[in-house]
PDB file of C-alpha atoms in Angstrom:
ATOM      1  CA  MET K 580      10.319  26.824   7.429  1.00  0.00           C
ATOM      2  CA  LEU K 581       9.089  24.889   4.274  1.00  0.00           C
ATOM      3  CA  ALA K 582      12.370  25.111   2.670  1.00  0.00           C
ATOM      4  CA  GLU K 583      14.642  23.789   5.813  1.00  0.00           C
ATOM      5  CA  LEU K 584      11.759  20.973   5.971  1.00  0.00           C
ATOM      6  CA  ARG K 585      12.668  19.729   2.623  1.00  0.00           C
ATOM      7  CA  ALA K 586      16.253  19.786   3.135  1.00  0.00           C
ATOM      8  CA  SER K 587      15.947  18.004   6.420  1.00  0.00           C
ATOM      9  CA  TRP K 588      13.873  15.067   5.294  1.00  0.00           C
ATOM     10  CA  TYR K 589      15.202  12.849   2.353  1.00  0.00           C
ATOM     11  CA  GLU K 590      11.995  11.449   1.780  1.00  0.00           C
ATOM     12  CA  PHE K 591      11.616  14.359  -0.243  1.00  0.00           C
ATOM     13  CA  ASP K 592      14.559  14.265  -2.513  1.00  0.00           C
ATOM     14  CA  HIS K 593      13.102  12.603  -5.340  1.00  0.00           C
ATOM     15  CA  LEU K 594      10.331  15.473  -5.871  1.00  0.00           C
ATOM     16  CA  ASP K 595      10.850  18.264  -8.825  1.00  0.00           C
ATOM     17  CA  GLU K 596       9.879  21.931  -8.116  1.00  0.00           C
ATOM     18  CA  ALA K 597       6.631  21.386  -9.605  1.00  0.00           C
ATOM     19  CA  GLN K 598       5.980  18.248  -7.218  1.00  0.00           C
ATOM     20  CA  TRP K 599       7.294  19.706  -4.212  1.00  0.00           C
ATOM     21  CA  GLN K 600       4.696  22.764  -4.521  1.00  0.00           C
ATOM     22  CA  ARG K 601       1.873  20.386  -4.982  1.00  0.00           C
ATOM     23  CA  LEU K 602       2.763  18.515  -1.862  1.00  0.00           C
ATOM     24  CA  ALA K 603       2.917  21.916  -0.092  1.00  0.00           C
ATOM     25  CA  GLY K 604      -0.373  22.489  -1.249  1.00  0.00           C
ATOM     26  CA  LEU K 605      -2.056  19.347  -0.581  1.00  0.00           C
ATOM     27  CA  ALA K 606      -0.172  19.374   3.139  1.00  0.00           C
ATOM     28  CA  ALA K 607      -1.688  22.970   3.702  1.00  0.00           C
ATOM     29  CA  ARG K 608      -5.281  21.551   2.668  1.00  0.00           C
ATOM     30  CA  PHE K 609      -4.706  18.563   5.253  1.00  0.00           C
ATOM     31  CA  LEU K 610      -3.633  20.911   7.843  1.00  0.00           C
ATOM     32  CA  ALA K 611      -6.597  22.977   7.323  1.00  0.00           C
ATOM     33  CA  ALA K 612      -8.861  19.905   7.698  1.00  0.00           C
ATOM     34  CA  LYS K 613      -7.121  18.356  10.495  1.00  0.00           C
ATOM     35  CA  ARG K 614      -6.182  18.941  14.244  1.00  0.00           C
ATOM     36  CA  ILE K 615      -2.766  18.347  15.288  1.00  0.00           C
ATOM     37  CA  VAL K 616      -3.402  17.853  18.715  1.00  0.00           C
ATOM     38  CA  GLY K 617      -0.176  17.583  21.736  1.00  0.00           C
ATOM     39  CA  ALA K 618      -1.348  14.690  24.005  1.00  0.00           C
ATOM     40  CA  ALA K 619       1.153  14.748  27.582  1.00  0.00           C
ATOM     41  CA  GLY K 620       2.130  18.341  27.712  1.00  0.00           C
ATOM     42  CA  PHE K 621       3.501  17.982  24.338  1.00  0.00           C
ATOM     43  CA  GLU K 622       3.440  21.614  22.493  1.00  0.00           C
ATOM     44  CA  VAL K 623       2.701  21.434  19.019  1.00  0.00           C
ATOM     45  CA  ASP K 624       4.341  24.758  16.993  1.00  0.00           C
ATOM     46  CA  GLU K 625       4.596  25.076  12.905  1.00  0.00           C
ATOM     47  CA  THR K 626       7.634  23.065  12.715  1.00  0.00           C
ATOM     48  CA  VAL K 627       5.342  20.392  14.046  1.00  0.00           C
ATOM     49  CA  ARG K 628       2.345  20.935  12.037  1.00  0.00           C
ATOM     50  CA  TRP K 629       4.318  20.828   8.424  1.00  0.00           C
ATOM     51  CA  THR K 630       6.392  17.927   9.506  1.00  0.00           C
ATOM     52  CA  ILE K 631       3.177  15.838  10.121  1.00  0.00           C
ATOM     53  CA  GLY K 632       1.480  17.416   7.240  1.00  0.00           C
ATOM     54  CA  LEU K 633       3.781  16.962   4.352  1.00  0.00           C
ATOM     55  CA  LEU K 634       5.000  13.263   5.312  1.00  0.00           C
ATOM     56  CA  ALA K 635       1.265  12.346   5.562  1.00  0.00           C
ATOM     57  CA  CYS K 636       0.704  13.880   2.298  1.00  0.00           C
ATOM     58  CA  LEU K 637       3.778  12.412   0.871  1.00  0.00           C
ATOM     59  CA  PRO K 638       2.078   9.066  -0.097  1.00  0.00           C
ATOM     60  CA  VAL K 639      -0.920  10.576  -1.311  1.00  0.00           C
ATOM     61  CA  LEU K 640       0.453  13.445  -3.477  1.00  0.00           C
ATOM     62  CA  GLU K 641      -0.921  11.354  -6.479  1.00  0.00           C
ATOM     63  CA  LEU K 642      -4.112   9.722  -4.775  1.00  0.00           C
ATOM     64  CA  GLY K 643      -5.565  13.051  -3.130  1.00  0.00           C
ATOM     65  CA  LEU K 644      -6.959  13.697   0.447  1.00  0.00           C
ATOM     66  CA  ARG K 645     -10.077  11.266   0.125  1.00  0.00           C
ATOM     67  CA  ALA K 646      -8.682   8.350   1.353  1.00  0.00           C
ATOM     68  CA  TYR K 647      -8.008  10.081   4.626  1.00  0.00           C
ATOM     69  CA  SER K 648     -11.826  11.417   5.150  1.00  0.00           C
ATOM     70  CA  ASP K 649     -12.625   9.021   8.117  1.00  0.00           C
ATOM     71  CA  PHE K 650     -10.798  11.134  10.915  1.00  0.00           C
ATOM     72  CA  VAL K 651     -10.089  14.576  12.117  1.00  0.00           C
ATOM     73  CA  ASP K 652      -7.183  14.247  14.612  1.00  0.00           C
ATOM     74  CA  VAL K 653      -3.488  13.628  14.977  1.00  0.00           C
ATOM     75  CA  ILE K 654      -2.437  13.420  18.585  1.00  0.00           C
ATOM     76  CA  VAL K 655       1.053  13.832  19.011  1.00  0.00           C
ATOM     77  CA  TYR K 656       2.822  12.681  22.291  1.00  0.00           C
ATOM     78  CA  PRO K 657       6.234  13.845  23.280  1.00  0.00           C
ATOM     79  CA  ASP K 658       7.645  10.489  23.296  1.00  0.00           C
ATOM     80  CA  ARG K 659       6.341   6.702  22.878  1.00  0.00           C
ATOM     81  CA  PHE K 660       3.456   6.078  24.759  1.00  0.00           C
ATOM     82  CA  LEU K 661       1.135   3.083  26.439  1.00  0.00           C
ATOM     83  CA  VAL K 662      -1.475   1.455  25.115  1.00  0.00           C
ATOM     84  CA  ASP K 663      -3.465  -1.228  26.891  1.00  0.00           C
ATOM     85  CA  ARG K 664      -4.919  -3.591  24.747  1.00  0.00           C
ATOM     86  CA  SER K 665      -7.907  -6.699  25.844  1.00  0.00           C
ATOM     87  CA  GLN K 666      -7.970  -9.312  23.182  1.00  0.00           C
ATOM     88  CA  THR K 667     -10.334 -12.330  23.626  1.00  0.00           C
ATOM     89  CA  ASP K 668      -9.087 -15.604  22.088  1.00  0.00           C
ATOM     90  CA  GLU K 669     -11.208 -18.627  20.651  1.00  0.00           C
ATOM     91  CA  ALA K 670     -11.368 -20.564  23.685  1.00  0.00           C
ATOM     92  CA  GLY K 671     -13.103 -16.853  25.731  1.00  0.00           C
ATOM     93  CA  VAL K 672      -9.843 -16.663  27.394  1.00  0.00           C
ATOM     94  CA  VAL K 673      -9.430 -12.775  28.049  1.00  0.00           C
ATOM     95  CA  HIS K 674      -5.324 -11.501  27.477  1.00  0.00           C
ATOM     96  CA  GLU K 675      -4.642  -7.973  28.997  1.00  0.00           C
ATOM     97  CA  SER K 676      -1.381  -6.359  27.605  1.00  0.00           C
ATOM     98  CA  ARG K 677       0.587  -3.229  27.685  1.00  0.00           C
ATOM     99  CA  ASP K 678       2.338  -2.147  24.460  1.00  0.00           C
ATOM    100  CA  ILE K 679       4.566   0.924  23.979  1.00  0.00           C
ATOM    101  CA  LEU K 680       4.129   2.512  20.691  1.00  0.00           C
ATOM    102  CA  SER K 681       5.832   4.673  18.586  1.00  0.00           C
ATOM    103  CA  GLY K 682       2.418   5.419  16.416  1.00  0.00           C
ATOM    104  CA  GLU K 683      -0.935   4.133  15.480  1.00  0.00           C
ATOM    105  CA  ALA K 684      -3.445   4.446  13.480  1.00  0.00           C
ATOM    106  CA  MET K 685      -6.916   3.678  14.235  1.00  0.00           C
ATOM    107  CA  ASP K 686      -9.749   2.641  11.859  1.00  0.00           C
ATOM    108  CA  LEU K 687     -12.185   5.586  11.712  1.00  0.00           C
ATOM    109  CA  GLY K 688     -10.298   7.320  13.964  1.00  0.00           C
ATOM    110  CA  PRO K 689      -7.357   9.500  14.963  1.00  0.00           C
ATOM    111  CA  VAL K 690      -3.614   8.890  13.902  1.00  0.00           C
ATOM    112  CA  VAL K 691      -1.362   8.660  16.986  1.00  0.00           C
ATOM    113  CA  LEU K 692       2.455   9.682  16.776  1.00  0.00           C
ATOM    114  CA  ALA K 693       5.605  10.137  18.935  1.00  0.00           C
ATOM    115  CA  TRP K 694       7.679  13.148  18.268  1.00  0.00           C
ATOM    116  CA  SER K 695      10.829  11.695  19.925  1.00  0.00           C
ATOM    117  CA  ASP K 696      10.502   8.898  17.259  1.00  0.00           C
ATOM    118  CA  ILE K 697       9.718  11.377  14.277  1.00  0.00           C
ATOM    119  CA  LEU K 698      13.005  13.501  14.581  1.00  0.00           C
ATOM    120  CA  GLU K 699      14.795   9.851  15.033  1.00  0.00           C
ATOM    121  CA  ASP K 700      13.387   8.589  11.816  1.00  0.00           C
ATOM    122  CA  ARG K 701      15.583  11.554   9.998  1.00  0.00           C
ATOM    123  CA  GLU K 702      18.837   9.343  10.675  1.00  0.00           C
ATOM    124  CA  ARG K 703      17.391   6.172  10.386  1.00  0.00           C
ATOM    125  CA  PRO K 704      16.609   4.828   6.541  1.00  0.00           C
ATOM    126  CA  GLY K 705      13.804   2.782   5.647  1.00  0.00           C
ATOM    127  CA  ALA K 706      12.263   4.357   9.167  1.00  0.00           C
ATOM    128  CA  CYS K 707       9.587   6.698   8.943  1.00  0.00           C
ATOM    129  CA  VAL K 708       6.726   6.499  11.317  1.00  0.00           C
ATOM    130  CA  ILE K 709       4.203   9.261   9.998  1.00  0.00           C
ATOM    131  CA  VAL K 710       4.407   7.345   6.581  1.00  0.00           C
ATOM    132  CA  HIS K 711       3.654   4.176   8.145  1.00  0.00           C
ATOM    133  CA  GLU K 712       0.787   5.205  10.168  1.00  0.00           C
ATOM    134  CA  PHE K 713      -0.678   7.096   7.070  1.00  0.00           C
ATOM    135  CA  VAL K 714       0.040   3.987   4.700  1.00  0.00           C
ATOM    136  CA  HIS K 715      -2.176   2.098   7.209  1.00  0.00           C
ATOM    137  CA  LYS K 716      -4.789   4.865   6.928  1.00  0.00           C
ATOM    138  CA  LEU K 717      -4.675   4.031   3.162  1.00  0.00           C
ATOM    139  CA  ASP K 718      -4.921   0.127   3.835  1.00  0.00           C
ATOM    140  CA  MET K 719      -8.019   1.044   6.194  1.00  0.00           C
ATOM    141  CA  ALA K 720     -10.027   2.868   3.601  1.00  0.00           C
ATOM    142  CA  GLY K 721      -9.965   0.064   0.920  1.00  0.00           C
ATOM    143  CA  GLY K 722     -11.957  -1.707   3.542  1.00  0.00           C
ATOM    144  CA  SER K 723     -10.895  -4.223   6.184  1.00  0.00           C
ATOM    145  CA  ALA K 724      -6.970  -3.541   6.902  1.00  0.00           C
ATOM    146  CA  ASP K 725      -5.219  -6.644   4.577  1.00  0.00           C
ATOM    147  CA  GLY K 726      -2.516  -4.658   2.973  1.00  0.00           C
ATOM    148  CA  VAL K 727      -4.553  -4.151  -0.233  1.00  0.00           C
ATOM    149  CA  PRO K 728      -4.908   0.130  -0.193  1.00  0.00           C
ATOM    150  CA  VAL K 729      -7.949   1.810  -1.653  1.00  0.00           C
ATOM    151  CA  GLY K 730      -7.450   1.824  -5.528  1.00  0.00           C
ATOM    152  CA  ALA K 731      -4.738  -0.599  -5.682  1.00  0.00           C
ATOM    153  CA  GLU K 732      -6.265  -3.479  -7.881  1.00  0.00           C
ATOM    154  CA  SER K 733      -6.893  -0.509 -10.120  1.00  0.00           C
ATOM    155  CA  ARG K 734      -3.540   1.478 -10.246  1.00  0.00           C
ATOM    156  CA  SER K 735      -1.399  -1.347  -9.802  1.00  0.00           C
ATOM    157  CA  PRO K 736      -3.433  -4.589 -11.336  1.00  0.00           C
ATOM    158  CA  GLY K 737      -2.340  -7.674  -9.536  1.00  0.00           C
ATOM    159  CA  TRP K 738      -1.333  -5.477  -5.881  1.00  0.00           C
ATOM    160  CA  ARG K 739      -2.605  -8.685  -3.902  1.00  0.00           C
ATOM    161  CA  ARG K 740      -0.803 -11.186  -5.330  1.00  0.00           C
ATOM    162  CA  VAL K 741       2.656  -9.238  -5.367  1.00  0.00           C
ATOM    163  CA  LEU K 742       1.823  -8.339  -1.788  1.00  0.00           C
ATOM    164  CA  GLU K 743       1.047 -11.963  -0.504  1.00  0.00           C
ATOM    165  CA  ALA K 744       3.964 -13.437  -2.662  1.00  0.00           C
ATOM    166  CA  SER K 745       6.890 -10.802  -1.087  1.00  0.00           C
ATOM    167  CA  TYR K 746       5.162 -11.484   2.440  1.00  0.00           C
ATOM    168  CA  GLU K 747       5.640 -15.261   2.280  1.00  0.00           C
ATOM    169  CA  GLU K 748       9.138 -14.679   0.720  1.00  0.00           C
ATOM    170  CA  PHE K 749       9.969 -12.391   3.709  1.00  0.00           C
ATOM    171  CA  CYS K 750       8.464 -14.526   6.247  1.00  0.00           C
ATOM    172  CA  GLY K 751      10.922 -17.215   4.635  1.00  0.00           C
ATOM    173  CA  ARG K 752      13.736 -15.287   4.774  1.00  0.00           C
ATOM    174  CA  LEU K 753      13.177 -14.227   8.117  1.00  0.00           C
ATOM    175  CA  ASP K 754      13.008 -18.038   9.437  1.00  0.00           C
ATOM    176  CA  ALA K 755      16.154 -18.646   7.706  1.00  0.00           C
ATOM    177  CA  ILE K 756      18.035 -15.750   9.635  1.00  0.00           C
ATOM    178  CA  GLU K 757      16.460 -16.493  12.693  1.00  0.00           C
ATOM    179  CA  ALA K 758      17.577 -20.527  12.319  1.00  0.00           C
ATOM    180  CA  ALA K 759      21.261 -19.171  11.327  1.00  0.00           C
ATOM    181  CA  ILE K 760      21.656 -16.928  14.334  1.00  0.00           C
ATOM    182  CA  PRO K 761      24.257 -18.700  16.973  1.00  0.00           C
ATOM    183  CA  ALA K 762      23.022 -20.157  19.806  1.00  0.00           C
ATOM    184  CA  HIS K 763      24.938 -17.939  21.908  1.00  0.00           C
ATOM    185  CA  VAL K 764      23.813 -14.882  20.400  1.00  0.00           C
ATOM    186  CA  ASP K 765      20.511 -13.575  21.887  1.00  0.00           C
ATOM    187  CA  PRO K 766      18.184 -12.801  18.921  1.00  0.00           C
ATOM    188  CA  GLU K 767      16.638 -10.074  21.052  1.00  0.00           C
ATOM    189  CA  SER K 768      20.147  -8.008  21.515  1.00  0.00           C
ATOM    190  CA  PRO K 769      21.947  -5.791  19.207  1.00  0.00           C
ATOM    191  CA  ALA K 770      24.250  -8.433  18.596  1.00  0.00           C
ATOM    192  CA  ALA K 771      22.058 -10.082  16.578  1.00  0.00           C
ATOM    193  CA  ASP K 772      21.391  -6.713  14.039  1.00  0.00           C
ATOM    194  CA  ALA K 773      24.000  -8.251  11.690  1.00  0.00           C
ATOM    195  CA  TRP K 774      21.476 -11.039  10.992  1.00  0.00           C
ATOM    196  CA  TYR K 775      19.026  -9.173  10.974  1.00  0.00           C
ATOM    197  CA  GLY K 776      19.910  -6.622   8.756  1.00  0.00           C
ATOM    198  CA  GLN K 777      20.201  -9.013   5.487  1.00  0.00           C
ATOM    199  CA  LEU K 778      16.389  -8.503   5.858  1.00  0.00           C
ATOM    200  CA  GLY K 779      16.325  -5.325   4.121  1.00  0.00           C
ATOM    201  CA  LEU K 780      13.229  -4.857   6.101  1.00  0.00           C
ATOM    202  CA  ASP K 781      12.414  -4.257   9.650  1.00  0.00           C
ATOM    203  CA  PRO K 782      11.428  -8.071  11.245  1.00  0.00           C
ATOM    204  CA  TYR K 783       8.358  -6.470  12.081  1.00  0.00           C
ATOM    205  CA  ALA K 784       7.096  -6.801   8.806  1.00  0.00           C
ATOM    206  CA  ALA K 785       6.570 -10.271   9.477  1.00  0.00           C
ATOM    207  CA  THR K 786       3.455  -9.634  11.747  1.00  0.00           C
ATOM    208  CA  ASP K 787       0.778  -9.950   9.237  1.00  0.00           C
ATOM    209  CA  PRO K 788       0.418  -8.641   5.619  1.00  0.00           C
ATOM    210  CA  VAL K 789      -1.116  -5.427   7.050  1.00  0.00           C
ATOM    211  CA  GLU K 790       2.045  -4.726   8.907  1.00  0.00           C
ATOM    212  CA  PHE K 791       4.123  -6.170   6.142  1.00  0.00           C
ATOM    213  CA  PHE K 792       2.763  -3.208   3.527  1.00  0.00           C
ATOM    214  CA  ALA K 793       2.992  -0.920   6.103  1.00  0.00           C
ATOM    215  CA  VAL K 794       7.047  -1.202   6.800  1.00  0.00           C
ATOM    216  CA  ALA K 795       7.278  -1.746   2.908  1.00  0.00           C
ATOM    217  CA  GLY K 796       5.407   1.370   2.394  1.00  0.00           C
ATOM    218  CA  GLU K 797       7.964   3.546   4.438  1.00  0.00           C
ATOM    219  CA  ALA K 798      10.597   2.044   2.966  1.00  0.00           C
ATOM    220  CA  PHE K 799       9.259   2.905  -0.166  1.00  0.00           C
ATOM    221  CA  PHE K 800       9.847   6.436   0.610  1.00  0.00           C
ATOM    222  CA  SER K 801      12.394   6.298   3.329  1.00  0.00           C
ATOM    223  CA  ASP K 802      15.063   3.853   1.733  1.00  0.00           C
ATOM    224  CA  PRO K 803      13.933   3.171  -1.870  1.00  0.00           C
ATOM    225  CA  TRP K 804      17.202   1.137  -3.001  1.00  0.00           C
ATOM    226  CA  GLN K 805      17.166  -1.441  -0.498  1.00  0.00           C
ATOM    227  CA  LEU K 806      13.323  -2.329  -0.997  1.00  0.00           C
ATOM    228  CA  HIS K 807      13.929  -2.444  -5.082  1.00  0.00           C
ATOM    229  CA  ALA K 808      16.965  -4.481  -4.436  1.00  0.00           C
ATOM    230  CA  GLY K 809      15.113  -6.956  -1.947  1.00  0.00           C
ATOM    231  CA  PHE K 810      11.790  -6.934  -3.172  1.00  0.00           C
ATOM    232  CA  PRO K 811      11.706  -5.416  -6.754  1.00  0.00           C
ATOM    233  CA  ALA K 812       8.304  -6.370  -7.762  1.00  0.00           C
ATOM    234  CA  LEU K 813       6.888  -5.332  -4.751  1.00  0.00           C
ATOM    235  CA  PHE K 814       8.885  -2.130  -5.721  1.00  0.00           C
ATOM    236  CA  GLU K 815       7.349  -1.671  -8.799  1.00  0.00           C
ATOM    237  CA  ALA K 816       3.856  -2.425  -7.561  1.00  0.00           C
ATOM    238  CA  MET K 817       4.372   0.628  -5.118  1.00  0.00           C
ATOM    239  CA  GLN K 818       5.670   2.563  -7.976  1.00  0.00           C
ATOM    240  CA  ARG K 819       2.823   2.057 -10.093  1.00  0.00           C
ATOM    241  CA  TYR K 820       0.724   2.624  -6.993  1.00  0.00           C
ATOM    242  CA  PHE K 821       1.759   5.744  -5.724  1.00  0.00           C
ATOM    243  CA  GLY K 822       3.014   7.344  -8.952  1.00  0.00           C
ATOM    244  CA  GLN K 823       6.433   7.945  -7.642  1.00  0.00           C
ATOM    245  CA  ASP K 824       9.906   6.791  -7.962  1.00  0.00           C
ATOM    246  CA  PRO K 825      11.979   7.963  -4.840  1.00  0.00           C
ATOM    247  CA  ARG K 826      15.134   6.457  -6.362  1.00  0.00           C
ATOM    248  CA  GLN K 827      15.282   9.588  -8.348  1.00  0.00           C
ATOM    249  CA  GLY K 828      16.152  11.263  -5.436  1.00  0.00           C
ATOM    250  CA  THR K 829      20.189  11.030  -5.050  1.00  0.00           C
ATOM    251  CA  ASP K 830      20.560  13.261  -1.885  1.00  0.00           C
ATOM    252  CA  GLY K 831      19.105  11.170   0.800  1.00  0.00           C
ATOM    253  CA  PRO K 832      21.338   8.419   2.790  1.00  0.00           C
ATOM    254  CA  ALA K 833      19.018   5.773   1.204  1.00  0.00           C
ATOM    255  CA  ALA K 834      21.035   5.840  -2.349  1.00  0.00           C
ATOM    256  CA  PRO K 835      23.205   3.326  -3.135  1.00  0.00           C
ATOM    257  CA  ASP K 836      26.497   5.544  -3.003  1.00  0.00           C
ATOM    258  CA  ARG K 837      26.028   6.809   0.679  1.00  0.00           C
ATOM    259  CA  ASP K 838      26.757   4.981   4.054  1.00  0.00           C
ATOM    260  CA  GLN K 839      23.534   3.400   5.674  1.00  0.00           C
ATOM    261  CA  ALA K 840      22.366   2.925   8.866  1.00  0.00           C
ATOM    262  CA  PRO K 841      20.498  -0.289   9.934  1.00  0.00           C
ATOM    263  CA  ALA K 842      16.754   0.558   9.857  1.00  0.00           C
ATOM    264  CA  ALA K 843      14.722   0.368  13.075  1.00  0.00           C
TER     265      ALA K 843
END
């Protein structure tokens, strides 16, 4: 089963045999310490467990599992799930909202994932909801989530400066692209993808530095050539932090000589 999973996910293409064996061992320890729990009737089998374990441990292959010590449960829904939120603004007005999510990482709490999106990610360079949510956990382990994960400044000096500069550059690119979309094109429709595809990252990354780090983190492993081309300084900072260079993998669709689908 592990060999099949290794071949199914291009996120593992850059790992040599020794690194793969270390990742498998780390994932085994992760799975022994965590509960992978199905929700809404979803049944968790060994493929589900090991898919989550391997991809969750990929970002911490050179960091260790300590950053994941604040939770036990990983909850898996069959499809995207609803989350009700309540937020009070500065004027004391309460705003209620309902979000449809493919994943969520809670500070000092579980990670929640949608299995349907996990499967779709295999066909979408730049997208990996498991890596995205566990990168959030690394961020939370560094204190308040702010895009600076635990140990970032020691492993990759200047991390905050590079991340903040890259985030500002990305937001500027997004503003320019949105201004260039013709008035007759709905920016929320697939017709606008030709413009947003020039960003190199999902527009959701502009939400704040926290989401920018998580989106860039999943791109680092899932579409490294694109991230390096668009944000070379950020890529190099992540390379130092994660201790890996996913560009070494040449079999995934993210490699420059392969056709690429737009990131979702």
